[in-house]
Structure formats: structure tokens, C-alpha cells
Short mmCIF file of C-alpha atoms and ligand atoms in Angstrom, two decimals:
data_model
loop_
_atom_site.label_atom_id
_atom_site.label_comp_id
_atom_site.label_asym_id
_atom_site.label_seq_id
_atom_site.Cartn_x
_atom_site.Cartn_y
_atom_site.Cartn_z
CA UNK L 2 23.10 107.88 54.65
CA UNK L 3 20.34 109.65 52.37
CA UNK L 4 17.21 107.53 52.33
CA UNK L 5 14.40 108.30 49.84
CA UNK L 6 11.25 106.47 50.02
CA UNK L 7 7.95 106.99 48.09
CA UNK L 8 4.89 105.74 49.79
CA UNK L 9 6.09 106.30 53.53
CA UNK L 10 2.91 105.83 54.43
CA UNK L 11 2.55 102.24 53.39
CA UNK L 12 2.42 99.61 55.84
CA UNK L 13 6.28 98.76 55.33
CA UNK L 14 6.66 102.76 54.80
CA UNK L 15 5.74 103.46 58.46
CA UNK L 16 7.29 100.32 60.09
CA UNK L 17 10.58 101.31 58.29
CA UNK L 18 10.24 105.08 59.16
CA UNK L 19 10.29 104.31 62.47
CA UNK L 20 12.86 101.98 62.46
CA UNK L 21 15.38 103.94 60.67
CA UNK L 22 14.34 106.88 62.95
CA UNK L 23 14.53 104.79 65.93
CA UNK L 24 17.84 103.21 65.01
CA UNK L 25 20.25 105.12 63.05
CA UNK L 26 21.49 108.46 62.08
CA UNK L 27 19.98 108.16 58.49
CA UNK L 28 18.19 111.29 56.62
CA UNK L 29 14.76 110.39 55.41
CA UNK L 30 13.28 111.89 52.69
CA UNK L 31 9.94 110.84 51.68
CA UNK L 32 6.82 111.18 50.10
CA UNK L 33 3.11 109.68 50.39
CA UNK L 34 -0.57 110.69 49.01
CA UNK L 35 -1.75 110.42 52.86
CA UNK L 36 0.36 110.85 55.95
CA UNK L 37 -2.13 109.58 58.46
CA UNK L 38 -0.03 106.50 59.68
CA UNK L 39 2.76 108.84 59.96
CA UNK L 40 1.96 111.73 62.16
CA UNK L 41 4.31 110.32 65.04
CA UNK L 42 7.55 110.72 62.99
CA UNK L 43 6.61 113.95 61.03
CA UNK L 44 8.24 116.23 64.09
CA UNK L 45 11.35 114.03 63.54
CA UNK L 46 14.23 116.48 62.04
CA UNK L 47 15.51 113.34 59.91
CA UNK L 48 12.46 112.65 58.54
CA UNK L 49 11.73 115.06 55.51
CA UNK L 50 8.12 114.35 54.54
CA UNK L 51 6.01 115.71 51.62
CA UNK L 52 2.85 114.92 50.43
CA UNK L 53 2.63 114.09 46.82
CA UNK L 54 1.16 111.93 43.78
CA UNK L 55 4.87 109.76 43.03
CA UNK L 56 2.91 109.58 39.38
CA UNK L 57 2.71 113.59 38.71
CA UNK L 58 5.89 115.01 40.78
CA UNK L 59 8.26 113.37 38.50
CA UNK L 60 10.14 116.04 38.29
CA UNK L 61 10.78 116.66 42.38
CA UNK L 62 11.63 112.73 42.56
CA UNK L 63 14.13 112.65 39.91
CA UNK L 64 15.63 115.38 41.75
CA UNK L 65 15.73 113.55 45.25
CA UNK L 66 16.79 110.25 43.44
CA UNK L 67 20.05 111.93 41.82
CA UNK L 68 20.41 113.65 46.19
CA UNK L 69 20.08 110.67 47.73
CA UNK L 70 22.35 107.30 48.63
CA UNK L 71 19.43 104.24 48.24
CA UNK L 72 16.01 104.58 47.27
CA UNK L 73 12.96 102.73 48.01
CA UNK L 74 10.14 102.93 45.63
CA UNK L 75 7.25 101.02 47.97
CA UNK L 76 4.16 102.09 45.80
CA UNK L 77 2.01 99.43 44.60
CA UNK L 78 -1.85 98.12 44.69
CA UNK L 79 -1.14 94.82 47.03
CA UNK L 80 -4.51 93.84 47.17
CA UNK L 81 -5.59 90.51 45.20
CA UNK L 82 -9.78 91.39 44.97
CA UNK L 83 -7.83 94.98 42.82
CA UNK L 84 -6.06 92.65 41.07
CA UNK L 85 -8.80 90.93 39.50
CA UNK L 86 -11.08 94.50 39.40
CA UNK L 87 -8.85 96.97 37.99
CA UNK L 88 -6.12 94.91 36.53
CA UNK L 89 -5.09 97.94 34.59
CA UNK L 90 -4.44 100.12 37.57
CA UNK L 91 -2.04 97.34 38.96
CA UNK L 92 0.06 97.52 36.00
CA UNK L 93 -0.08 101.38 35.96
CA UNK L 94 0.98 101.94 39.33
CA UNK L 95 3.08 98.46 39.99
CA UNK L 96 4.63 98.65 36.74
CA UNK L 97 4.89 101.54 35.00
CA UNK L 98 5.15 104.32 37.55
CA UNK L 99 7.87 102.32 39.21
CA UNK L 100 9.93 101.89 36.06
CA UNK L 101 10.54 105.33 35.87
CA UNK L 102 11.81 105.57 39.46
CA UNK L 103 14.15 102.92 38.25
CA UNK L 104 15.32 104.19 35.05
CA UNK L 105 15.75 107.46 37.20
CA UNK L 106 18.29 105.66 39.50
CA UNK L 107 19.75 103.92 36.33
CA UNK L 108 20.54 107.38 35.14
CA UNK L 109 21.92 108.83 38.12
CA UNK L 110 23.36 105.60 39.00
CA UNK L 111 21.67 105.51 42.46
CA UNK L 112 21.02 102.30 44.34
CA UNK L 113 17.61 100.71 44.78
CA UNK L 114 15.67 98.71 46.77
CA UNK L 115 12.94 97.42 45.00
CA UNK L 116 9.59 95.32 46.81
CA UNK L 117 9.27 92.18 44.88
CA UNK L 118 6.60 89.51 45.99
CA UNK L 119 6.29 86.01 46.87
CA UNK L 120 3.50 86.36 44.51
CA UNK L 121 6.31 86.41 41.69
CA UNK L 122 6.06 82.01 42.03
CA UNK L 123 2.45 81.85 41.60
CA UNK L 124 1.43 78.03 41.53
CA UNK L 125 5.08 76.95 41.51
CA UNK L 126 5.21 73.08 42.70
CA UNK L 127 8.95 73.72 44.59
CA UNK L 128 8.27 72.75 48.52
CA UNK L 129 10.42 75.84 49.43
CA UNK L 130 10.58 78.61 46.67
CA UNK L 131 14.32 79.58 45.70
CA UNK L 132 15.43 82.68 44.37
CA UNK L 133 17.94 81.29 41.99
CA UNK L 134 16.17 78.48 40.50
CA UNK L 135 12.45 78.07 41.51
CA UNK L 136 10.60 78.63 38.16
CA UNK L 137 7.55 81.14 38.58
CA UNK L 138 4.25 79.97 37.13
CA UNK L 139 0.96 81.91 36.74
CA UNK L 140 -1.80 81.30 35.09
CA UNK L 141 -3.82 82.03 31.46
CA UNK L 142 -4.56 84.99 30.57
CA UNK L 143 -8.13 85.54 31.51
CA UNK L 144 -7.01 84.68 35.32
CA UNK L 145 -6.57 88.29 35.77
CA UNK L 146 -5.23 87.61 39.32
CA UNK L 147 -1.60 87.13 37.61
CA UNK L 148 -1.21 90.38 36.43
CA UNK L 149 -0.06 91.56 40.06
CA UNK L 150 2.83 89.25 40.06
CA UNK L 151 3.40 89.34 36.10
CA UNK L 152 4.03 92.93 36.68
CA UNK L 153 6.20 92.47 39.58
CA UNK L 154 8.03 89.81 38.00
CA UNK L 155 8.88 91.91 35.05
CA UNK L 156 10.41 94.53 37.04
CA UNK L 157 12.37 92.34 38.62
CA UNK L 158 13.84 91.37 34.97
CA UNK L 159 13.88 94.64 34.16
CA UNK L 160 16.01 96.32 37.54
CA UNK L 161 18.19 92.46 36.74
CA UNK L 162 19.01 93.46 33.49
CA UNK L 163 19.74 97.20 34.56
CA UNK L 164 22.14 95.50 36.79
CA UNK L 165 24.12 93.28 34.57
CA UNK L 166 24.16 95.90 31.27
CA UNK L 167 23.95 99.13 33.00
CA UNK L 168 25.75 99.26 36.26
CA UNK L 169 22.64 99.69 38.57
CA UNK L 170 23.23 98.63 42.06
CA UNK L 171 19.86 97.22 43.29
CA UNK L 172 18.20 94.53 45.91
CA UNK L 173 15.23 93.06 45.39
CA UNK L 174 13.21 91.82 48.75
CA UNK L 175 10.38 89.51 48.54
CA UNK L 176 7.96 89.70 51.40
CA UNK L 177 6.03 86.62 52.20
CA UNK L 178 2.72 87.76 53.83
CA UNK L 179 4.13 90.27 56.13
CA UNK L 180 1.66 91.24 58.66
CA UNK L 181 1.71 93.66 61.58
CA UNK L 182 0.05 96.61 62.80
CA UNK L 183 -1.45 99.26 60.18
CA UNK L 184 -1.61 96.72 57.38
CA UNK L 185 -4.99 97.26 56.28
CA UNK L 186 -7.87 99.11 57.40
CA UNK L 187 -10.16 97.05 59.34
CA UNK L 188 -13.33 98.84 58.50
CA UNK L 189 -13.84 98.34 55.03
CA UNK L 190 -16.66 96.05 55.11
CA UNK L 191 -16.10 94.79 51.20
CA UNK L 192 -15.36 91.26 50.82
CA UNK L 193 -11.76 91.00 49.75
CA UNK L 194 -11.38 94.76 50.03
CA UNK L 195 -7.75 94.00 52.30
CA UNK L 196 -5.64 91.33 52.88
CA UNK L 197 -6.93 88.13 54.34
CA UNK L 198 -5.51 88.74 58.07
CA UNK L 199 -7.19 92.34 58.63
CA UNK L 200 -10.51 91.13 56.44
CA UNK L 201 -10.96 88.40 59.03
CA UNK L 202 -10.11 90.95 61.97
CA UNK L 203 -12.83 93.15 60.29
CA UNK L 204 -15.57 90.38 59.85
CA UNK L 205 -15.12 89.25 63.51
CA UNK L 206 -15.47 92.75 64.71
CA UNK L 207 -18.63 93.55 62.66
CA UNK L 208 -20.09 90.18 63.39
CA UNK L 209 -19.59 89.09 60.28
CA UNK L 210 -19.44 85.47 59.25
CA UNK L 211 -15.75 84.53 57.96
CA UNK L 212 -15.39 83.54 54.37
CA UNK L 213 -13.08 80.73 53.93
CA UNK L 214 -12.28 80.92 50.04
CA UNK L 215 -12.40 77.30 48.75
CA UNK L 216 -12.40 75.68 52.05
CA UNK L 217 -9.20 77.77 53.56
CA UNK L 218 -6.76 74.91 52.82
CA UNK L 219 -4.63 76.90 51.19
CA UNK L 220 -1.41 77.81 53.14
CA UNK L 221 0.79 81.18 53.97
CA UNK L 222 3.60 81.81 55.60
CA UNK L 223 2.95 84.50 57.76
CA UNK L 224 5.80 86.77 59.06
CA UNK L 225 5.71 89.36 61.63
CA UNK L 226 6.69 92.80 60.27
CA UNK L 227 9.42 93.37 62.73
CA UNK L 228 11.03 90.40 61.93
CA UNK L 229 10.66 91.65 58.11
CA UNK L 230 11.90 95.09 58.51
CA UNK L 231 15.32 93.76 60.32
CA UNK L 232 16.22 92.00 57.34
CA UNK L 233 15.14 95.57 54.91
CA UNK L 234 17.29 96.89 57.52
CA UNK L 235 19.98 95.16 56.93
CA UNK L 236 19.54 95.47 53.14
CA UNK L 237 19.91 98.94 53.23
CA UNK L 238 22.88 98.86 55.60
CA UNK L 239 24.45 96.63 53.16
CA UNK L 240 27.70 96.12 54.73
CA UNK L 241 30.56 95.26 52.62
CA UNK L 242 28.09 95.55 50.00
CA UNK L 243 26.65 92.25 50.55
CA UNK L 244 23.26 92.83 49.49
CA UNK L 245 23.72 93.89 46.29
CA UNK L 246 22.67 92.88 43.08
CA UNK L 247 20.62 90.17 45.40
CA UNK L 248 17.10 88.87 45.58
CA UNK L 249 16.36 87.78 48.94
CA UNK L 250 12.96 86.07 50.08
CA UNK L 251 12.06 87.58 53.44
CA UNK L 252 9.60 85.01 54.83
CA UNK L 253 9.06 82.98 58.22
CA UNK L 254 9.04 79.16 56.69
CA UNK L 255 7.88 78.07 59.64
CA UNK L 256 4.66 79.52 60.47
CA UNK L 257 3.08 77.85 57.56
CA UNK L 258 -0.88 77.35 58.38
CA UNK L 259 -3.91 77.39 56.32
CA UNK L 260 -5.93 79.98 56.39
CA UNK L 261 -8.96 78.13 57.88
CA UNK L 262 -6.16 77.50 61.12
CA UNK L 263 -5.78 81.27 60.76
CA UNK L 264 -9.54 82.10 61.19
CA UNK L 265 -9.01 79.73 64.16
CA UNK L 266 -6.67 81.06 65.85
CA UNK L 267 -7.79 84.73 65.61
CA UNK L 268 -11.67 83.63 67.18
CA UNK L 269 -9.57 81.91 69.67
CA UNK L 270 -7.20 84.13 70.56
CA UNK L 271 -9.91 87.18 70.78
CA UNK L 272 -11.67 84.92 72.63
CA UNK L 273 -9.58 84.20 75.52
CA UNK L 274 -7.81 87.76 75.79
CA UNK L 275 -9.98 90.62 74.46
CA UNK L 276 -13.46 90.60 76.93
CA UNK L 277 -14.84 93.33 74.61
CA UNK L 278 -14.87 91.28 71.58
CA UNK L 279 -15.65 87.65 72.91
CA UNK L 280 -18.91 87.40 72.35
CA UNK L 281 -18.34 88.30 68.99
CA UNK L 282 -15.22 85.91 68.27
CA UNK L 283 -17.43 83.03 69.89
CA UNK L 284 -20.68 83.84 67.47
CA UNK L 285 -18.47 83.80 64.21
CA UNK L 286 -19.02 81.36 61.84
CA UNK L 287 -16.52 79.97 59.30
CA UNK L 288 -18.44 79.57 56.32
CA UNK L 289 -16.69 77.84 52.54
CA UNK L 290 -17.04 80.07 49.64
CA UNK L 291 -16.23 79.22 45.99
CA UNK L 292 -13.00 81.42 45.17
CA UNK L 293 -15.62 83.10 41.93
CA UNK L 294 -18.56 84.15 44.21
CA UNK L 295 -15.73 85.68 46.35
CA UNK L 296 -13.33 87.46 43.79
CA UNK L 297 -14.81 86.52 40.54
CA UNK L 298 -13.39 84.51 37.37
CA UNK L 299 -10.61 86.10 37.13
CA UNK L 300 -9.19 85.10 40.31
CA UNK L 301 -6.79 81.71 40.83
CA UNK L 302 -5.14 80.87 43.89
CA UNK L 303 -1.74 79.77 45.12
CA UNK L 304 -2.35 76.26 47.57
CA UNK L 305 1.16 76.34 49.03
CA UNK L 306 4.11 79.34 49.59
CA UNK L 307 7.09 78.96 51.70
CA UNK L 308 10.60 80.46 51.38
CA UNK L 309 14.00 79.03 51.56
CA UNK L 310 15.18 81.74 53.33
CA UNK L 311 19.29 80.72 52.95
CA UNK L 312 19.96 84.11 51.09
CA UNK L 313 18.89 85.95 53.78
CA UNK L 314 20.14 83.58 56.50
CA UNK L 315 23.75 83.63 54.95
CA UNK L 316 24.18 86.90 53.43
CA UNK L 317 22.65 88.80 55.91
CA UNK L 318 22.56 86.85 59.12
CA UNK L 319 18.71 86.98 59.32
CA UNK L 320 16.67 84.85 61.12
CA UNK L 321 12.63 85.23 61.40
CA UNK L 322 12.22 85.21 65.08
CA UNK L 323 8.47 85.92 66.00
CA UNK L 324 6.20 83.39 66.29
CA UNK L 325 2.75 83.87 64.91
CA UNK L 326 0.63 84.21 68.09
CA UNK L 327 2.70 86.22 69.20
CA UNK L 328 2.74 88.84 66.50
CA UNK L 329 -1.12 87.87 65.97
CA UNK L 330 -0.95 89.40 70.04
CA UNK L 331 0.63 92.57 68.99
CA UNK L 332 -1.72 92.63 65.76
CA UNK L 333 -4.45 92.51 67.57
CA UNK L 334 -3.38 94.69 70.89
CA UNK L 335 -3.19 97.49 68.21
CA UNK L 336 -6.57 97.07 66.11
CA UNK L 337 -9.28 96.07 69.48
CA UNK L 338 -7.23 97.91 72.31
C1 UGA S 405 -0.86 88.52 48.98
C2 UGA S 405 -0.95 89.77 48.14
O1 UGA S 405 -0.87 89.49 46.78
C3 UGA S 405 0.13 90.74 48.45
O2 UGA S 405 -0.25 91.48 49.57
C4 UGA S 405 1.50 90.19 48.65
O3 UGA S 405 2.33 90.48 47.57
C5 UGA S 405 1.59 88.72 48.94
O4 UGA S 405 0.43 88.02 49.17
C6 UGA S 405 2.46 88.51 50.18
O5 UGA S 405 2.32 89.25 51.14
O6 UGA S 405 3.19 87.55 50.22
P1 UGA S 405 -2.40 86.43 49.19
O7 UGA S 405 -1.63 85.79 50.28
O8 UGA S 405 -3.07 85.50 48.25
O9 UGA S 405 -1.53 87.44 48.34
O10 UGA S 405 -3.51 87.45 49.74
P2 UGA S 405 -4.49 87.52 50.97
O11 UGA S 405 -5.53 88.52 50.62
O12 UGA S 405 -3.75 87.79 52.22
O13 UGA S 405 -5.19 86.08 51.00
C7 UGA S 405 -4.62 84.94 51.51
C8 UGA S 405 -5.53 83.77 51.30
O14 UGA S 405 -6.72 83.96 52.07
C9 UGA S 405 -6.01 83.56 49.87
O15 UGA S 405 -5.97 82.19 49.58
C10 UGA S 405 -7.43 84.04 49.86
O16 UGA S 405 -8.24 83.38 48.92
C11 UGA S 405 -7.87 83.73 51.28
N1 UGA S 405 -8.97 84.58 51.79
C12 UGA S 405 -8.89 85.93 51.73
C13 UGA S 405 -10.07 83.97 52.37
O17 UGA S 405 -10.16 82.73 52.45
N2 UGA S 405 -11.09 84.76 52.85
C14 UGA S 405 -11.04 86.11 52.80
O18 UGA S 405 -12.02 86.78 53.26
C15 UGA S 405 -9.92 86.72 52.23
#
């Protein structure tokens, strides 16, 4: 199989690189701005990296997407603080860039695996969101936060509707909070400047006080990038075609915990296993800040997100296996050791 993937060097990019490498016989070819997270597969003869803008090398992509079995088109701004500064950029990148990688693979009738979002509910009220019949609810307009999963959920109307009228073969995944190694960069000291697992990391390890936005009740269900990447896996495999023309929610419903439990855990867990940061994870304070001083007006949050996971479970015999310390373990082992 022919693999093409834009943005390789993505935090799914690299845990899927090297898990196709790892795991399979499957060609590669791929392309990234930066191939710093990458530099252990780039001697790989399956892996056929070049660095490029997916936004200007149009041309070069539409020729890989007509070479090539399945593609995955992982670019994207995933950051909510971006989505409330540079709403614009979000819908340039998330939306438009990626819609023509789609209508490419429309055209040469190529299958695609698109990255959807749990953030495609919003604020809906289901106790486990469906991919059939949840409804997905975001805000008004001047919540600028929406315009992440807006875009997202567009594109997944759009790559439907290529589907049903146009003979596109496609899956859509939705991550739910995938975390792992190489998610986000640990040293950039801006409030809200990654994702809320590797901005805590980052505060403990700079001494920091932790900034629990609106108290930290709100919950996430966070899943252990291995666990995600079998089930992308297995939607690229796609045996007897199973997968497609599928959404599938790839979350682990049962580590749901607020995020003030998550700044909890991690002071705790540093704590008791890495000496070199104790002192540190013992000083930290947790410290309630209002969700505007944090992000700014145009920022709303989502108080509760879990999967149903039965498309996965049944189509593709997935099963989230890791449990959260543990992969908070592995997490950690790779940012402090
Ligand atoms: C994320 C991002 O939108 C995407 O990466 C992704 O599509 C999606 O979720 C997903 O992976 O499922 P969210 O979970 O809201 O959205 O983003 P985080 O930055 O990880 O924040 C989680 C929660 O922690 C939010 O309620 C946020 O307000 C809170 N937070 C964040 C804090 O309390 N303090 C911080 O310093 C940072």
C-alpha cells in the first residue's frame, strides 16, 4: 500500500510514521514544513520524506494524491488560545487548504482519511457523543473559539457529501484529546500557547503556578496515542473495506477527569517518580482563572466530552487499552528524562 501523508511531522504524523514503519510493508510518502520529530525514520527506505509548504506545492501533491492508495491530510492549527487569536488562519489552513487535498482525491478518486475532532460537538448535552445522531452545538458568533470545530465540521459535510454524490471513498476519525509523547512543545512559556496536558508539564517545570481555567471542572477524556494510532491503523488497513465511508470517534470513555484532577495527578505523579523535578511539582500552586483573562472573549468552553466508542468497537475491533497514569508515565518519561 501507497501512503501519503502531509504534515508527518505532526504529533499523530510521527506516531503513525513509526507505526506503519514499524509494522507493515507500506510505502510512505510524505511531507512536513519541519522534520525535527522525524529524524529517526528519515533513513527508512519506505519512508519518502520532503519538506514542503502543503499550501504552495499544490502541484507536487496533486501528483502524489493521483500515485498513491489512501491519503492523510493531518494539517491543521489544533490549538484553542489560535483559535480565538487568529481565527482566520484556522479556517485557512483547517479549511481551505484541506479542501483542495480533498477535491484532489475526489478527482482522482483516491481514498482519504480525514482528522475530524471531538471538538465537532461543542456544548452538546448527549452523556456519550454519537456519530450518527449526537447533534453538534457551538456557540454565537463572536465566541471565536467555534470556528476550529465549525471548520472541521464543515469538512466533514463536505468529504460526506463527496461520498454520497461523487464516489469518494473516505473515513473520518475523531480524536478525543489524544496525548502522548511530542504533542506540544513544553517550552513555550505563553499561557494557552499548547494544549492543556503539555502547558501544565511546562508550568510545573518552569515553576510556574498552574492555571485552572474556570475552576478546572471541566472534563476530557484523555486517550493515550498508542491506543489512538491502533485504531488509524486499522482504518487504513480497512479490511473488507469496513471503514469506509465511516466516522468513527477514537476516544478512551473511561478516563474521564477534570482537568483540576489532571493538574493533580501530574504534581503527584512528578512528585513521587521524577527526584529532579519534585521540588518543583511540590511548590506548584493550582490557581482559578476566569476563562477571558486566560484566552479572552472570544473563548467558550466545552464542560463535558466523552465518546461512545461502538463504531470503533464493532467495526474495527478497537478497544482503548491504556490507562491514564500509565500513558501520563510514558508522557512524562519522555519530556523530564
Ligand atoms: C482540544 C483542541 O481543540 C484540539 O487539540 C482537539 O481537536 C481536541 O481538543 C481534542 O483533542 O479532542 P480542548 O480539550 O478544549 O480542545 O483543549 P486543551 O487546550 O487541551 O484544554 C483542555 C481544557 O483545559 C480546557 O477546558 C481549557 O480551558 C483547560 N486549560 C487549558 C486550563 O484549565 N489551563 C490551561 O493552562 C490550559
Amino acid at each position: 500500500m501507497k501512503i501519503l501523508i502531509l504534515g508527518a511531522n505532526g504529533f499523530i504524523g510521527t506516531h503513525l510514521t513509526e507505526s506503519i514503519l514499524a509494522t507493515t510493508d507500506w510505502q510512505i510518502t510524505a511531507m512536513d514544513l519541519m522534520q525535527d520529530k522525524l529524524d529517526h525514520c528519515i533513513t527508512n527506505p519506505r519512508f519518502h520524506f520532503t519538506l514542503g509548504d502543503m499550501t504552495k506545492q499544490t502541484e507536487w501533491i496533486d501528483q502524489q494524491i493521483q500515485q498513491c492508495d489512501v491519503v492523510l491530510p493531518l494539517v491543521a492549527v489544533a490549538t484553542p488560545a489560535l483559535y480565538v487569536q487568529d481565527p482566520l488562519r484556522v479556517f485557512e489552513l483547517d479549511f481551505e487548504a484541506n479542501l483542495a487535498i480533498i477535491r484532489s482525491c475526489a478527482r482522482h478518486q483516491t481514498r482519504v482519511i480525514f482528522p475530524s475532532t471531538s471538538e465537532v460537538y461543542g456544548m452538546c448535552p448527549d452523556e456519550a457523543f454519537d456519530e450518527e445522531t449526537s447533534v453538534l452545538v457551538t456557540g454565537p458568533i463572536n465566541k471565536e473559539r467555534w470556528i476550529y470545530s465549525t471548520s472541521k465540521q464543515l469538512m466533514d459535510r463536505v468529504i460526506y457529501a463527496y461520498g454520497k454524490h461523487k464516489g469518494l471513498a473516505y473515513s473520518l476519525f475523531r480524536p478525543f484529546n489524544w496525548y502522548g509523547p511530542r504533542l506540544d512543545n513544553v517550552f513555550n512559556p505563553k499561557p494557552g500557547g499548547s494544549r492543556v496536558l503539555t502547558q501544565f508539564i511546562g508550568n510545573i517545570l518552569r515553576g510556574e503556578s498552574i492555571q485552572l481555567v474556570n475552576g478546572g471542572a471541566q472534563q476530557r477524556c484523555f486517550t493515550y496515542v498508542d491506543d489512538g494510532i491502533q485504531a488509524l491503523m486499522r482504518i487504513i488497513e480497512n479490511k473488507n473495506n469496513v471503514a469506509d465511508n465511516r466516522i468513527f470517534n477514537i476516544g478512551n470513555p473511561v478516563e474521564n477527569i477534570s482537568i483540576r484532577q489532571l493538574a493533580e495527578t501530574l504534581v503527584k505523579l512528578i512528585s513521587a517518580h521524577y527526584p529532579d523535578y519534585a521540588e518543583k511539582a511540590n511548590a506548584v500552586q493550582l490557581v482559578n482563572v476566569d476563562a477571558k483573562n486566560y484566552y479572552g472573549e472570544g473563548y467558550q468552553d466545552v464542560t463535558l466530552r466523552v465518546p461512545s466508542i461502538s463504531a470503533a468497537r464493532e467495526v474495527l475491533s478497537w478497544e482503548p487499552k491504556t490507562q491514564l497514569e500509565i500513558g501520563l508515565r510514558k508522557t512524562l518519561d519522555y519530556y523530564l528524562r
